[in-house]
Amino acid sequence: MFHTLAYCQAVQEGATRGRRLVTREDWADAALAAVGERGLAGVAVEPLARALGVTKGSFYWHFKDRRELVAAALARWEELAVDAPIAALAGIADPAERLRRLVAIAWERPEHLRAEQALAAASEPDVARAVARVTARRLEFLVQAYRELGEPPARARQWAATAMATYLGTGLLLRAAPEVAPTDAAFRALVRHFAATLLPGPR
């Protein structure tokens, strides 16, 4: 999972004491954290360097330019948003249980939802292509699970689209109206509600 900027600062504090150096992945994680907090415009070298506690030289050691950093952040996001969840769920044979577990994973970290909303709203072509690719992969995974539950293709696509819309809509709420964002307890209750009613579909 990507980390908050405060975490990134703690990483560098450890590095100055000889524990570890700031890596390319740390930069990508910091960029994703900045997206969640300030949108894509927050991916700027100098503020990220300050958050990580390093000089701009560290950035140029790992990246040629900002576009390369954004590409690394997008690859990291796809790894966290699609690759890791699919790998974690691959061993679950029961499609209903697979979907219930997916709901828990998807809503595990509200800050991830904020970052996804910012990426979806971005106009940069590379970002738009990554968002489209991630969305297509997620829908494919969902449709397959609903098909395994016995749903015909058209209805499986409807359920998959409804699940995706619910997920993305929660992210929109958290980003656009943070003052009404659910508390931790309420958020867990919301996840349980989704798992029980929205997924895995008609029983």
mmCIF file of N, CA and C in Angstrom, residues 45-157:
data_model
loop_
_atom_site.group_PDB
_atom_site.id
_atom_site.type_symbol
_atom_site.label_atom_id
_atom_site.label_comp_id
_atom_site.label_asym_id
_atom_site.label_seq_id
_atom_site.Cartn_x
_atom_site.Cartn_y
_atom_site.Cartn_z
ATOM 1 N N VAL A 45 8.209 17.866 -7.773
ATOM 2 C CA VAL A 45 9.466 17.338 -7.250
ATOM 3 C C VAL A 45 9.861 17.971 -5.925
ATOM 4 N N GLU A 46 9.865 19.297 -5.852
ATOM 5 C CA GLU A 46 10.378 19.955 -4.653
ATOM 6 C C GLU A 46 9.563 19.637 -3.400
ATOM 7 N N PRO A 47 8.206 19.725 -3.450
ATOM 8 C CA PRO A 47 7.447 19.364 -2.246
ATOM 9 C C PRO A 47 7.628 17.904 -1.838
ATOM 10 N N LEU A 48 7.714 17.012 -2.821
ATOM 11 C CA LEU A 48 7.916 15.606 -2.489
ATOM 12 C C LEU A 48 9.294 15.379 -1.888
ATOM 13 N N ALA A 49 10.294 16.058 -2.424
ATOM 14 C CA ALA A 49 11.641 15.934 -1.861
ATOM 15 C C ALA A 49 11.652 16.397 -0.411
ATOM 16 N N ARG A 50 10.950 17.515 -0.138
ATOM 17 C CA ARG A 50 10.879 17.994 1.248
ATOM 18 C C ARG A 50 10.165 16.974 2.133
ATOM 19 N N ALA A 51 9.073 16.395 1.626
ATOM 20 C CA ALA A 51 8.333 15.413 2.417
ATOM 21 C C ALA A 51 9.184 14.191 2.720
ATOM 22 N N LEU A 52 10.008 13.813 1.763
ATOM 23 C CA LEU A 52 10.873 12.646 1.955
ATOM 24 C C LEU A 52 12.155 13.000 2.701
ATOM 25 N N GLY A 53 12.419 14.297 2.844
ATOM 26 C CA GLY A 53 13.617 14.718 3.559
ATOM 27 C C GLY A 53 14.884 14.557 2.754
ATOM 28 N N VAL A 54 14.778 14.662 1.426
ATOM 29 C CA VAL A 54 15.948 14.510 0.557
ATOM 30 C C VAL A 54 16.052 15.716 -0.369
ATOM 31 N N THR A 55 17.151 15.788 -1.117
ATOM 32 C CA THR A 55 17.326 16.850 -2.096
ATOM 33 C C THR A 55 16.740 16.425 -3.437
ATOM 34 N N LYS A 56 16.633 17.374 -4.359
ATOM 35 C CA LYS A 56 16.160 17.064 -5.695
ATOM 36 C C LYS A 56 17.093 16.088 -6.397
ATOM 37 N N GLY A 57 18.344 16.032 -5.953
ATOM 38 C CA GLY A 57 19.280 15.077 -6.545
ATOM 39 C C GLY A 57 18.808 13.643 -6.393
ATOM 40 N N SER A 58 18.120 13.344 -5.287
ATOM 41 C CA SER A 58 17.578 11.996 -5.096
ATOM 42 C C SER A 58 16.553 11.679 -6.172
ATOM 43 N N PHE A 59 15.720 12.673 -6.508
ATOM 44 C CA PHE A 59 14.729 12.460 -7.560
ATOM 45 C C PHE A 59 15.408 12.134 -8.876
ATOM 46 N N TYR A 60 16.407 12.937 -9.248
ATOM 47 C CA TYR A 60 17.045 12.734 -10.545
ATOM 48 C C TYR A 60 17.929 11.486 -10.571
ATOM 49 N N TRP A 61 18.232 10.946 -9.429
ATOM 50 C CA TRP A 61 18.916 9.659 -9.381
ATOM 51 C C TRP A 61 17.979 8.545 -9.857
ATOM 52 N N HIS A 62 16.689 8.686 -9.519
ATOM 53 C CA HIS A 62 15.702 7.643 -9.837
ATOM 54 C C HIS A 62 14.885 7.929 -11.089
ATOM 55 N N PHE A 63 14.677 9.205 -11.419
ATOM 56 C CA PHE A 63 13.762 9.555 -12.501
ATOM 57 C C PHE A 63 14.365 10.618 -13.415
ATOM 58 N N LYS A 64 13.951 10.559 -14.681
ATOM 59 C CA LYS A 64 14.412 11.557 -15.647
ATOM 60 C C LYS A 64 13.650 12.861 -15.487
ATOM 61 N N ASP A 65 12.330 12.763 -15.245
ATOM 62 C CA ASP A 65 11.503 13.958 -15.144
ATOM 63 C C ASP A 65 10.208 13.606 -14.412
ATOM 64 N N ARG A 66 9.341 14.607 -14.245
ATOM 65 C CA ARG A 66 8.086 14.404 -13.526
ATOM 66 C C ARG A 66 7.221 13.363 -14.213
ATOM 67 N N ARG A 67 7.198 13.370 -15.534
ATOM 68 C CA ARG A 67 6.366 12.413 -16.258
ATOM 69 C C ARG A 67 6.765 10.981 -15.917
ATOM 70 N N GLU A 68 8.047 10.736 -15.764
ATOM 71 C CA GLU A 68 8.501 9.393 -15.398
ATOM 72 C C GLU A 68 8.070 9.042 -13.983
ATOM 73 N N LEU A 69 8.076 10.024 -13.086
ATOM 74 C CA LEU A 69 7.583 9.792 -11.724
ATOM 75 C C LEU A 69 6.100 9.466 -11.739
ATOM 76 N N VAL A 70 5.327 10.228 -12.511
ATOM 77 C CA VAL A 70 3.889 9.953 -12.602
ATOM 78 C C VAL A 70 3.660 8.550 -13.149
ATOM 79 N N ALA A 71 4.447 8.148 -14.153
ATOM 80 C CA ALA A 71 4.316 6.800 -14.711
ATOM 81 C C ALA A 71 4.612 5.746 -13.651
ATOM 82 N N ALA A 72 5.641 5.977 -12.839
ATOM 83 C CA ALA A 72 5.975 5.036 -11.772
ATOM 84 C C ALA A 72 4.864 4.988 -10.727
ATOM 85 N N ALA A 73 4.288 6.140 -10.413
ATOM 86 C CA ALA A 73 3.189 6.187 -9.450
ATOM 87 C C ALA A 73 1.968 5.446 -9.984
ATOM 88 N N LEU A 74 1.696 5.600 -11.284
ATOM 89 C CA LEU A 74 0.566 4.897 -11.888
ATOM 90 C C LEU A 74 0.797 3.393 -11.890
ATOM 91 N N ALA A 75 2.019 2.978 -12.188
ATOM 92 C CA ALA A 75 2.331 1.549 -12.157
ATOM 93 C C ALA A 75 2.181 0.999 -10.745
ATOM 94 N N ARG A 76 2.607 1.780 -9.771
ATOM 95 C CA ARG A 76 2.471 1.376 -8.372
ATOM 96 C C ARG A 76 0.986 1.272 -7.993
ATOM 97 N N TRP A 77 0.201 2.248 -8.452
ATOM 98 C CA TRP A 77 -1.238 2.227 -8.180
ATOM 99 C C TRP A 77 -1.874 0.984 -8.795
ATOM 100 N N GLU A 78 -1.532 0.664 -10.039
ATOM 101 C CA GLU A 78 -2.113 -0.517 -10.671
ATOM 102 C C GLU A 78 -1.702 -1.791 -9.930
ATOM 103 N N GLU A 79 -0.470 -1.813 -9.459
ATOM 104 C CA GLU A 79 -0.016 -2.964 -8.667
ATOM 105 C C GLU A 79 -0.860 -3.127 -7.415
ATOM 106 N N LEU A 80 -1.106 -2.005 -6.719
ATOM 107 C CA LEU A 80 -1.859 -2.045 -5.467
ATOM 108 C C LEU A 80 -3.354 -2.222 -5.697
ATOM 109 N N ALA A 81 -3.874 -1.611 -6.763
ATOM 110 C CA ALA A 81 -5.312 -1.583 -6.988
ATOM 111 C C ALA A 81 -5.837 -2.824 -7.691
ATOM 112 N N VAL A 82 -4.980 -3.485 -8.469
ATOM 113 C CA VAL A 82 -5.449 -4.626 -9.251
ATOM 114 C C VAL A 82 -4.599 -5.872 -9.022
ATOM 115 N N ASP A 83 -3.305 -5.756 -9.262
ATOM 116 C CA ASP A 83 -2.450 -6.947 -9.203
ATOM 117 C C ASP A 83 -2.494 -7.622 -7.831
ATOM 118 N N ALA A 84 -2.277 -6.839 -6.780
ATOM 119 C CA ALA A 84 -2.226 -7.417 -5.438
ATOM 120 C C ALA A 84 -3.568 -8.002 -5.004
ATOM 121 N N PRO A 85 -4.699 -7.282 -5.185
ATOM 122 C CA PRO A 85 -5.975 -7.884 -4.797
ATOM 123 C C PRO A 85 -6.303 -9.158 -5.568
ATOM 124 N N ILE A 86 -6.062 -9.161 -6.875
ATOM 125 C CA ILE A 86 -6.354 -10.361 -7.662
ATOM 126 C C ILE A 86 -5.504 -11.526 -7.187
ATOM 127 N N ALA A 87 -4.232 -11.252 -6.917
ATOM 128 C CA ALA A 87 -3.358 -12.320 -6.425
ATOM 129 C C ALA A 87 -3.835 -12.829 -5.071
ATOM 130 N N ALA A 88 -4.284 -11.911 -4.207
ATOM 131 C CA ALA A 88 -4.738 -12.305 -2.875
ATOM 132 C C ALA A 88 -6.008 -13.141 -2.926
ATOM 133 N N LEU A 89 -6.833 -12.923 -3.955
ATOM 134 C CA LEU A 89 -8.126 -13.610 -4.052
ATOM 135 C C LEU A 89 -8.094 -14.828 -4.962
ATOM 136 N N ALA A 90 -6.977 -15.043 -5.638
ATOM 137 C CA ALA A 90 -6.920 -16.088 -6.659
ATOM 138 C C ALA A 90 -7.190 -17.478 -6.101
ATOM 139 N N GLY A 91 -6.826 -17.706 -4.853
ATOM 140 C CA GLY A 91 -6.982 -19.036 -4.277
ATOM 141 C C GLY A 91 -8.357 -19.316 -3.704
ATOM 142 N N ILE A 92 -9.278 -18.369 -3.794
ATOM 143 C CA ILE A 92 -10.623 -18.550 -3.239
ATOM 144 C C ILE A 92 -11.522 -19.115 -4.335
ATOM 145 N N ALA A 93 -11.922 -20.354 -4.194
ATOM 146 C CA ALA A 93 -12.709 -21.019 -5.240
ATOM 147 C C ALA A 93 -14.153 -20.531 -5.282
ATOM 148 N N ASP A 94 -14.744 -20.238 -4.141
ATOM 149 C CA ASP A 94 -16.150 -19.816 -4.067
ATOM 150 C C ASP A 94 -16.277 -18.377 -4.548
ATOM 151 N N PRO A 95 -16.969 -18.124 -5.650
ATOM 152 C CA PRO A 95 -17.052 -16.748 -6.163
ATOM 153 C C PRO A 95 -17.755 -15.785 -5.221
ATOM 154 N N ALA A 96 -18.729 -16.253 -4.456
ATOM 155 C CA ALA A 96 -19.411 -15.378 -3.501
ATOM 156 C C ALA A 96 -18.449 -14.914 -2.416
ATOM 157 N N GLU A 97 -17.667 -15.834 -1.879
ATOM 158 C CA GLU A 97 -16.691 -15.474 -0.858
ATOM 159 C C GLU A 97 -15.611 -14.579 -1.456
ATOM 160 N N ARG A 98 -15.238 -14.843 -2.692
ATOM 161 C CA ARG A 98 -14.240 -14.018 -3.374
ATOM 162 C C ARG A 98 -14.719 -12.566 -3.461
ATOM 163 N N LEU A 99 -15.995 -12.390 -3.802
ATOM 164 C CA LEU A 99 -16.537 -11.042 -3.908
ATOM 165 C C LEU A 99 -16.659 -10.369 -2.544
ATOM 166 N N ARG A 100 -17.063 -11.128 -1.533
ATOM 167 C CA ARG A 100 -17.152 -10.551 -0.187
ATOM 168 C C ARG A 100 -15.779 -10.088 0.284
ATOM 169 N N ARG A 101 -14.762 -10.896 0.023
ATOM 170 C CA ARG A 101 -13.405 -10.522 0.416
ATOM 171 C C ARG A 101 -12.927 -9.315 -0.385
ATOM 172 N N LEU A 102 -13.315 -9.248 -1.651
ATOM 173 C CA LEU A 102 -12.933 -8.109 -2.481
ATOM 174 C C LEU A 102 -13.506 -6.817 -1.922
ATOM 175 N N VAL A 103 -14.750 -6.842 -1.468
ATOM 176 C CA VAL A 103 -15.357 -5.654 -0.874
ATOM 177 C C VAL A 103 -14.534 -5.182 0.318
ATOM 178 N N ALA A 104 -14.139 -6.102 1.174
ATOM 179 C CA ALA A 104 -13.358 -5.733 2.352
ATOM 180 C C ALA A 104 -12.023 -5.111 1.950
ATOM 181 N N ILE A 105 -11.370 -5.683 0.933
ATOM 182 C CA ILE A 105 -10.089 -5.143 0.468
ATOM 183 C C ILE A 105 -10.285 -3.766 -0.150
ATOM 184 N N ALA A 106 -11.318 -3.630 -0.988
ATOM 185 C CA ALA A 106 -11.522 -2.389 -1.735
ATOM 186 C C ALA A 106 -11.766 -1.197 -0.823
ATOM 187 N N TRP A 107 -12.508 -1.404 0.260
ATOM 188 C CA TRP A 107 -12.849 -0.287 1.142
ATOM 189 C C TRP A 107 -11.949 -0.232 2.377
ATOM 190 N N GLU A 108 -10.822 -0.914 2.315
ATOM 191 C CA GLU A 108 -9.970 -1.010 3.498
ATOM 192 C C GLU A 108 -9.329 0.326 3.861
ATOM 193 N N ARG A 109 -8.932 1.109 2.841
ATOM 194 C CA ARG A 109 -8.220 2.358 3.096
ATOM 195 C C ARG A 109 -8.900 3.521 2.376
ATOM 196 N N PRO A 110 -9.648 4.366 3.080
ATOM 197 C CA PRO A 110 -10.340 5.488 2.437
ATOM 198 C C PRO A 110 -9.420 6.412 1.650
ATOM 199 N N GLU A 111 -8.144 6.568 2.092
ATOM 200 C CA GLU A 111 -7.251 7.478 1.374
ATOM 201 C C GLU A 111 -6.961 6.988 -0.038
ATOM 202 N N HIS A 112 -7.048 5.667 -0.250
ATOM 203 C CA HIS A 112 -6.865 5.142 -1.594
ATOM 204 C C HIS A 112 -8.003 5.597 -2.499
ATOM 205 N N LEU A 113 -9.196 5.651 -1.950
ATOM 206 C CA LEU A 113 -10.342 6.099 -2.731
ATOM 207 C C LEU A 113 -10.181 7.558 -3.143
ATOM 208 N N ARG A 114 -9.640 8.386 -2.261
ATOM 209 C CA ARG A 114 -9.421 9.792 -2.608
ATOM 210 C C ARG A 114 -8.431 9.919 -3.755
ATOM 211 N N ALA A 115 -7.363 9.131 -3.718
ATOM 212 C CA ALA A 115 -6.377 9.175 -4.794
ATOM 213 C C ALA A 115 -6.998 8.729 -6.109
ATOM 214 N N GLU A 116 -7.840 7.716 -6.060
ATOM 215 C CA GLU A 116 -8.462 7.228 -7.286
ATOM 216 C C GLU A 116 -9.376 8.278 -7.899
ATOM 217 N N GLN A 117 -10.077 9.032 -7.073
ATOM 218 C CA GLN A 117 -10.931 10.088 -7.597
ATOM 219 C C GLN A 117 -10.099 11.149 -8.298
ATOM 220 N N ALA A 118 -8.967 11.505 -7.719
ATOM 221 C CA ALA A 118 -8.108 12.509 -8.331
ATOM 222 C C ALA A 118 -7.552 12.012 -9.661
ATOM 223 N N LEU A 119 -7.169 10.741 -9.719
ATOM 224 C CA LEU A 119 -6.657 10.185 -10.969
ATOM 225 C C LEU A 119 -7.750 10.151 -12.031
ATOM 226 N N ALA A 120 -8.958 9.791 -11.633
ATOM 227 C CA ALA A 120 -10.063 9.720 -12.587
ATOM 228 C C ALA A 120 -10.403 11.097 -13.155
ATOM 229 N N ALA A 121 -10.173 12.146 -12.372
ATOM 230 C CA ALA A 121 -10.502 13.501 -12.814
ATOM 231 C C ALA A 121 -9.384 14.148 -13.621
ATOM 232 N N ALA A 122 -8.206 13.525 -13.633
ATOM 233 C CA ALA A 122 -7.059 14.127 -14.318
ATOM 234 C C ALA A 122 -7.246 14.095 -15.834
ATOM 235 N N SER A 123 -6.675 15.095 -16.504
ATOM 236 C CA SER A 123 -6.808 15.193 -17.962
ATOM 237 C C SER A 123 -5.576 14.707 -18.714
ATOM 238 N N GLU A 124 -4.517 14.360 -18.008
ATOM 239 C CA GLU A 124 -3.304 13.906 -18.682
ATOM 240 C C GLU A 124 -3.565 12.571 -19.371
ATOM 241 N N PRO A 125 -3.222 12.443 -20.652
ATOM 242 C CA PRO A 125 -3.529 11.215 -21.412
ATOM 243 C C PRO A 125 -2.968 9.941 -20.782
ATOM 244 N N ASP A 126 -1.745 9.996 -20.267
ATOM 245 C CA ASP A 126 -1.156 8.797 -19.668
ATOM 246 C C ASP A 126 -1.966 8.342 -18.455
ATOM 247 N N VAL A 127 -2.447 9.294 -17.686
ATOM 248 C CA VAL A 127 -3.251 8.959 -16.507
ATOM 249 C C VAL A 127 -4.593 8.391 -16.940
ATOM 250 N N ALA A 128 -5.216 9.023 -17.934
ATOM 251 C CA ALA A 128 -6.514 8.543 -18.415
ATOM 252 C C ALA A 128 -6.409 7.114 -18.935
ATOM 253 N N ARG A 129 -5.333 6.809 -19.636
ATOM 254 C CA ARG A 129 -5.159 5.441 -20.142
ATOM 255 C C ARG A 129 -4.993 4.450 -18.991
ATOM 256 N N ALA A 130 -4.247 4.832 -17.964
ATOM 257 C CA ALA A 130 -4.062 3.940 -16.818
ATOM 258 C C ALA A 130 -5.378 3.705 -16.089
ATOM 259 N N VAL A 131 -6.168 4.770 -15.900
ATOM 260 C CA VAL A 131 -7.464 4.635 -15.237
ATOM 261 C C VAL A 131 -8.375 3.717 -16.038
ATOM 262 N N ALA A 132 -8.391 3.891 -17.365
ATOM 263 C CA ALA A 132 -9.228 3.038 -18.209
ATOM 264 C C ALA A 132 -8.785 1.582 -18.124
ATOM 265 N N ARG A 133 -7.488 1.358 -18.106
ATOM 266 C CA ARG A 133 -6.974 -0.014 -18.026
ATOM 267 C C ARG A 133 -7.337 -0.668 -16.690
ATOM 268 N N VAL A 134 -7.154 0.069 -15.604
ATOM 269 C CA VAL A 134 -7.488 -0.460 -14.279
ATOM 270 C C VAL A 134 -8.983 -0.748 -14.186
ATOM 271 N N THR A 135 -9.799 0.164 -14.685
ATOM 272 C CA THR A 135 -11.247 -0.029 -14.642
ATOM 273 C C THR A 135 -11.652 -1.266 -15.429
ATOM 274 N N ALA A 136 -11.078 -1.440 -16.616
ATOM 275 C CA ALA A 136 -11.406 -2.605 -17.444
ATOM 276 C C ALA A 136 -11.009 -3.900 -16.758
ATOM 277 N N ARG A 137 -9.848 -3.919 -16.135
ATOM 278 C CA ARG A 137 -9.405 -5.136 -15.448
ATOM 279 C C ARG A 137 -10.299 -5.462 -14.258
ATOM 280 N N ARG A 138 -10.691 -4.433 -13.525
ATOM 281 C CA ARG A 138 -11.582 -4.655 -12.383
ATOM 282 C C ARG A 138 -12.936 -5.193 -12.847
ATOM 283 N N LEU A 139 -13.486 -4.579 -13.884
ATOM 284 C CA LEU A 139 -14.778 -5.034 -14.390
ATOM 285 C C LEU A 139 -14.692 -6.471 -14.892
ATOM 286 N N GLU A 140 -13.601 -6.801 -15.555
ATOM 287 C CA GLU A 140 -13.421 -8.172 -16.037
ATOM 288 C C GLU A 140 -13.428 -9.163 -14.873
ATOM 289 N N PHE A 141 -12.732 -8.807 -13.799
ATOM 290 C CA PHE A 141 -12.675 -9.667 -12.611
ATOM 291 C C PHE A 141 -14.065 -9.835 -12.008
ATOM 292 N N LEU A 142 -14.795 -8.734 -11.888
ATOM 293 C CA LEU A 142 -16.133 -8.782 -11.309
ATOM 294 C C LEU A 142 -17.098 -9.573 -12.175
ATOM 295 N N VAL A 143 -17.082 -9.323 -13.468
ATOM 296 C CA VAL A 143 -17.982 -10.046 -14.373
ATOM 297 C C VAL A 143 -17.726 -11.538 -14.289
ATOM 298 N N GLN A 144 -16.461 -11.929 -14.248
ATOM 299 C CA GLN A 144 -16.140 -13.355 -14.166
ATOM 300 C C GLN A 144 -16.711 -13.977 -12.898
ATOM 301 N N ALA A 145 -16.590 -13.262 -11.775
ATOM 302 C CA ALA A 145 -17.116 -13.782 -10.514
ATOM 303 C C ALA A 145 -18.637 -13.926 -10.577
ATOM 304 N N TYR A 146 -19.323 -12.929 -11.110
ATOM 305 C CA TYR A 146 -20.779 -13.017 -11.223
ATOM 306 C C TYR A 146 -21.203 -14.111 -12.205
ATOM 307 N N ARG A 147 -20.422 -14.301 -13.254
ATOM 308 C CA ARG A 147 -20.734 -15.384 -14.183
ATOM 309 C C ARG A 147 -20.602 -16.732 -13.484
ATOM 310 N N GLU A 148 -19.587 -16.860 -12.634
ATOM 311 C CA GLU A 148 -19.401 -18.100 -11.885
ATOM 312 C C GLU A 148 -20.544 -18.338 -10.908
ATOM 313 N N LEU A 149 -21.218 -17.266 -10.505
ATOM 314 C CA LEU A 149 -22.384 -17.394 -9.630
ATOM 315 C C LEU A 149 -23.637 -17.801 -10.400
ATOM 316 N N GLY A 150 -23.508 -17.907 -11.715
ATOM 317 C CA GLY A 150 -24.638 -18.341 -12.524
ATOM 318 C C GLY A 150 -25.390 -17.240 -13.232
ATOM 319 N N GLU A 151 -24.895 -15.995 -13.128
ATOM 320 C CA GLU A 151 -25.566 -14.894 -13.796
ATOM 321 C C GLU A 151 -25.302 -14.942 -15.308
ATOM 322 N N PRO A 152 -26.298 -14.640 -16.142
ATOM 323 C CA PRO A 152 -26.056 -14.536 -17.582
ATOM 324 C C PRO A 152 -25.155 -13.342 -17.864
ATOM 325 N N PRO A 153 -24.506 -13.295 -19.025
ATOM 326 C CA PRO A 153 -23.513 -12.245 -19.308
ATOM 327 C C PRO A 153 -24.009 -10.820 -19.086
ATOM 328 N N ALA A 154 -25.197 -10.490 -19.601
ATOM 329 C CA ALA A 154 -25.685 -9.115 -19.481
ATOM 330 C C ALA A 154 -25.908 -8.736 -18.016
ATOM 331 N N ARG A 155 -26.494 -9.644 -17.240
ATOM 332 C CA ARG A 155 -26.767 -9.341 -15.832
ATOM 333 C C ARG A 155 -25.464 -9.301 -15.033
ATOM 334 N N ALA A 156 -24.508 -10.144 -15.382
ATOM 335 C CA ALA A 156 -23.212 -10.107 -14.705
ATOM 336 C C ALA A 156 -22.538 -8.760 -14.922
ATOM 337 N N ARG A 157 -22.637 -8.226 -16.141
ATOM 338 C CA ARG A 157 -22.056 -6.912 -16.418
ATOM 339 C C ARG A 157 -22.774 -5.821 -15.628
#
